[in-house]
Short mmCIF file of C-alpha atoms in Angstrom, two decimals:
data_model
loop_
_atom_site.label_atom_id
_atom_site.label_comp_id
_atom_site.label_asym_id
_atom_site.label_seq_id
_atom_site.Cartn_x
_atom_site.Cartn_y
_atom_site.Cartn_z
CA UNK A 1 29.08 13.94 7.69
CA UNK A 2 26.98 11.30 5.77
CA UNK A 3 27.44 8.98 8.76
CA UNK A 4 26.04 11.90 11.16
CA UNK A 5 22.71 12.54 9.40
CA UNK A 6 22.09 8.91 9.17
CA UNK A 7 22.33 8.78 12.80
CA UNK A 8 19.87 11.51 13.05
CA UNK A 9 17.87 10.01 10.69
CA UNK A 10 17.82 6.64 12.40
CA UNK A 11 16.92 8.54 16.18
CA UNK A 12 14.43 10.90 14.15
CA UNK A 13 12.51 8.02 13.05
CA UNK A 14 12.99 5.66 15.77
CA UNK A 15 11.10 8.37 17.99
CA UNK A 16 8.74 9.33 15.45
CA UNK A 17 7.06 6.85 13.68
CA UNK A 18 3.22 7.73 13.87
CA UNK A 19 1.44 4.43 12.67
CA UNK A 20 -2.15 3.59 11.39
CA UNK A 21 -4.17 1.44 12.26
CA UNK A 22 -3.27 -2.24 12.18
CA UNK A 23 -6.12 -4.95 11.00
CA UNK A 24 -5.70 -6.92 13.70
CA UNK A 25 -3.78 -7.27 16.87
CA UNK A 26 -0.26 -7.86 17.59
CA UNK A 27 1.89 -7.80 20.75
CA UNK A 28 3.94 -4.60 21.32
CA UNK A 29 7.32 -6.41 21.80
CA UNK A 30 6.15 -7.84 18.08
CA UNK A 31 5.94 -4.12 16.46
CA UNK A 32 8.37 -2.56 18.10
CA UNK A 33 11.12 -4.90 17.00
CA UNK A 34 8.93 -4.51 13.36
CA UNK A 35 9.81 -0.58 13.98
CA UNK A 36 12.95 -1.06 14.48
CA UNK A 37 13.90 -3.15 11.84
CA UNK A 38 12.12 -0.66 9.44
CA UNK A 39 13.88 2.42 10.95
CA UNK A 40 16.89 0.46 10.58
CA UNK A 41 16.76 -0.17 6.85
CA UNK A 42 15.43 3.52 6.29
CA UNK A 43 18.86 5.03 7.91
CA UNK A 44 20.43 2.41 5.94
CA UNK A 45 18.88 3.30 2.30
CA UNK A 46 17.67 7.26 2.88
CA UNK A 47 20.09 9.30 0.48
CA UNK A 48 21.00 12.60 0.62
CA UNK A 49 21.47 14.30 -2.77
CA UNK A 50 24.99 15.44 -3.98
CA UNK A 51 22.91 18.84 -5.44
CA UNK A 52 20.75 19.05 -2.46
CA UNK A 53 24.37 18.89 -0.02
CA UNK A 54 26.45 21.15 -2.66
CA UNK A 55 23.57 23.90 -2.31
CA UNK A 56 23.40 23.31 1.55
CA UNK A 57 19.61 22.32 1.01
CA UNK A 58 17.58 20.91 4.04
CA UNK A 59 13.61 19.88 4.11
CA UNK A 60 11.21 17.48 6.00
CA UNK A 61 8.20 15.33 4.54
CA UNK A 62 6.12 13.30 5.56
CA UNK A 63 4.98 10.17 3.47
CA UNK A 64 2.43 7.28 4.25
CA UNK A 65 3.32 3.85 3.24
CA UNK A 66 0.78 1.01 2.71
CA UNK A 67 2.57 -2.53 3.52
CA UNK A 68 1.87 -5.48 3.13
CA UNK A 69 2.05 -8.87 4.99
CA UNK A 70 4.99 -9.87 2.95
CA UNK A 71 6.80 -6.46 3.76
CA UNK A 72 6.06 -4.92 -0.14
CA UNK A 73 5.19 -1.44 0.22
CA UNK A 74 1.93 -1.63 -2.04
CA UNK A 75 1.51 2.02 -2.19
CA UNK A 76 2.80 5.71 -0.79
CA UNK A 77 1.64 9.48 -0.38
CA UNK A 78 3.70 12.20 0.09
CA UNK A 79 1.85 13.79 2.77
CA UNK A 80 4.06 17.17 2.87
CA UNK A 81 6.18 17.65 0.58
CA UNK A 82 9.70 19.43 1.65
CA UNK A 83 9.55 22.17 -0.98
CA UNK A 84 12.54 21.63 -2.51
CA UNK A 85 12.92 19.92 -6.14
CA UNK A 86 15.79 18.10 -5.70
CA UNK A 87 14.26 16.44 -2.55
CA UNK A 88 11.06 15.76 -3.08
CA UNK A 89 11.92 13.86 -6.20
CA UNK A 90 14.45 12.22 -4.15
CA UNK A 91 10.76 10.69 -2.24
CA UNK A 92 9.83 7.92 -4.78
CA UNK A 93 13.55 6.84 -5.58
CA UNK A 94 13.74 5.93 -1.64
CA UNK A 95 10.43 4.35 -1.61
CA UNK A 96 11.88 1.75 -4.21
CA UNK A 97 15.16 1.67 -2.38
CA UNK A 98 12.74 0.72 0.94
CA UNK A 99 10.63 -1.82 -0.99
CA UNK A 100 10.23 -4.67 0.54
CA UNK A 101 10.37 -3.64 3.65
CA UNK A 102 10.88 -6.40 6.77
CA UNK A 103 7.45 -8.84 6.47
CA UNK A 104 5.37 -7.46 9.22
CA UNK A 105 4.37 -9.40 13.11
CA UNK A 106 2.53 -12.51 12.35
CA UNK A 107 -1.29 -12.17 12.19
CA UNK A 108 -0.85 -8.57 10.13
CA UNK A 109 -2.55 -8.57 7.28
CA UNK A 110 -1.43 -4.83 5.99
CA UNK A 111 -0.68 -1.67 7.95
CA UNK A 112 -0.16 2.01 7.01
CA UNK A 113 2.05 4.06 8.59
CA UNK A 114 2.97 7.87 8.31
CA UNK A 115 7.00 7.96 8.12
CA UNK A 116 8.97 11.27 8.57
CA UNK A 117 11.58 11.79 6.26
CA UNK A 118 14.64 14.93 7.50
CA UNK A 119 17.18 15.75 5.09
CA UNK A 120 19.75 17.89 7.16
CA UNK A 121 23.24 19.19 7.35
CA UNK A 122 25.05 19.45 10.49
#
């Protein structure tokens, strides 16, 4: 089961990343492989709660991460919250888990990027 909402994790957020605005400019090959990479590590690191599974409790959020050129997440926002306790306070434990992320495309400086988060059973 674990293995199958990692999966959807990994496709949810491979298809859904919704980035900010980058100081400067880097090829597309360059963040997309960056994307990747970060997707990757999320699917890799992204928990789901023994309470949360016991109870059969599912949410989304939304959080915005501020990284920089080294890959250290410098700062996050939960945008929207899921709702539920035992997830949302699962939000900052995955944020360390993440931290650092992969260094970013050479000639970024720092980037911010909205990340979708789905906690679900199947």
């Amino acid at each position: 089961m674990f293995k199958k909402v990692n999966t959807i994790i990994a496709a949810a957020l491979a298809c859904s990343f919704a980035f900010g605005i980058a100081t400067t400019s880097v090829s597309a090959d360059d963040m997309s492989g960056w994307k990747k990479a970060v997707a990757k590590k999320v699917a890799k690191k992204q928990k789901y709660p023994r309470s949360a599974i016991s109870k059969e409790i599912e949410g989304r959020a939304k959080i915005r991460l501020t990284i920089a050129a080294d890959g250290a997440i410098t700062s996050h926002e939960i945008l929207e919250p899921t709702g539920e306790k035992v997830l949302d306070r699962e939000i900052p434990k995955l944020v360390n888990r993440l931290n650092p992320l992969p260094a970013l495309p050479a000639g970024q400086t720092e980037f911010s990027l909205v990340l979708p988060l789905n906690w679900r059973l199947d």
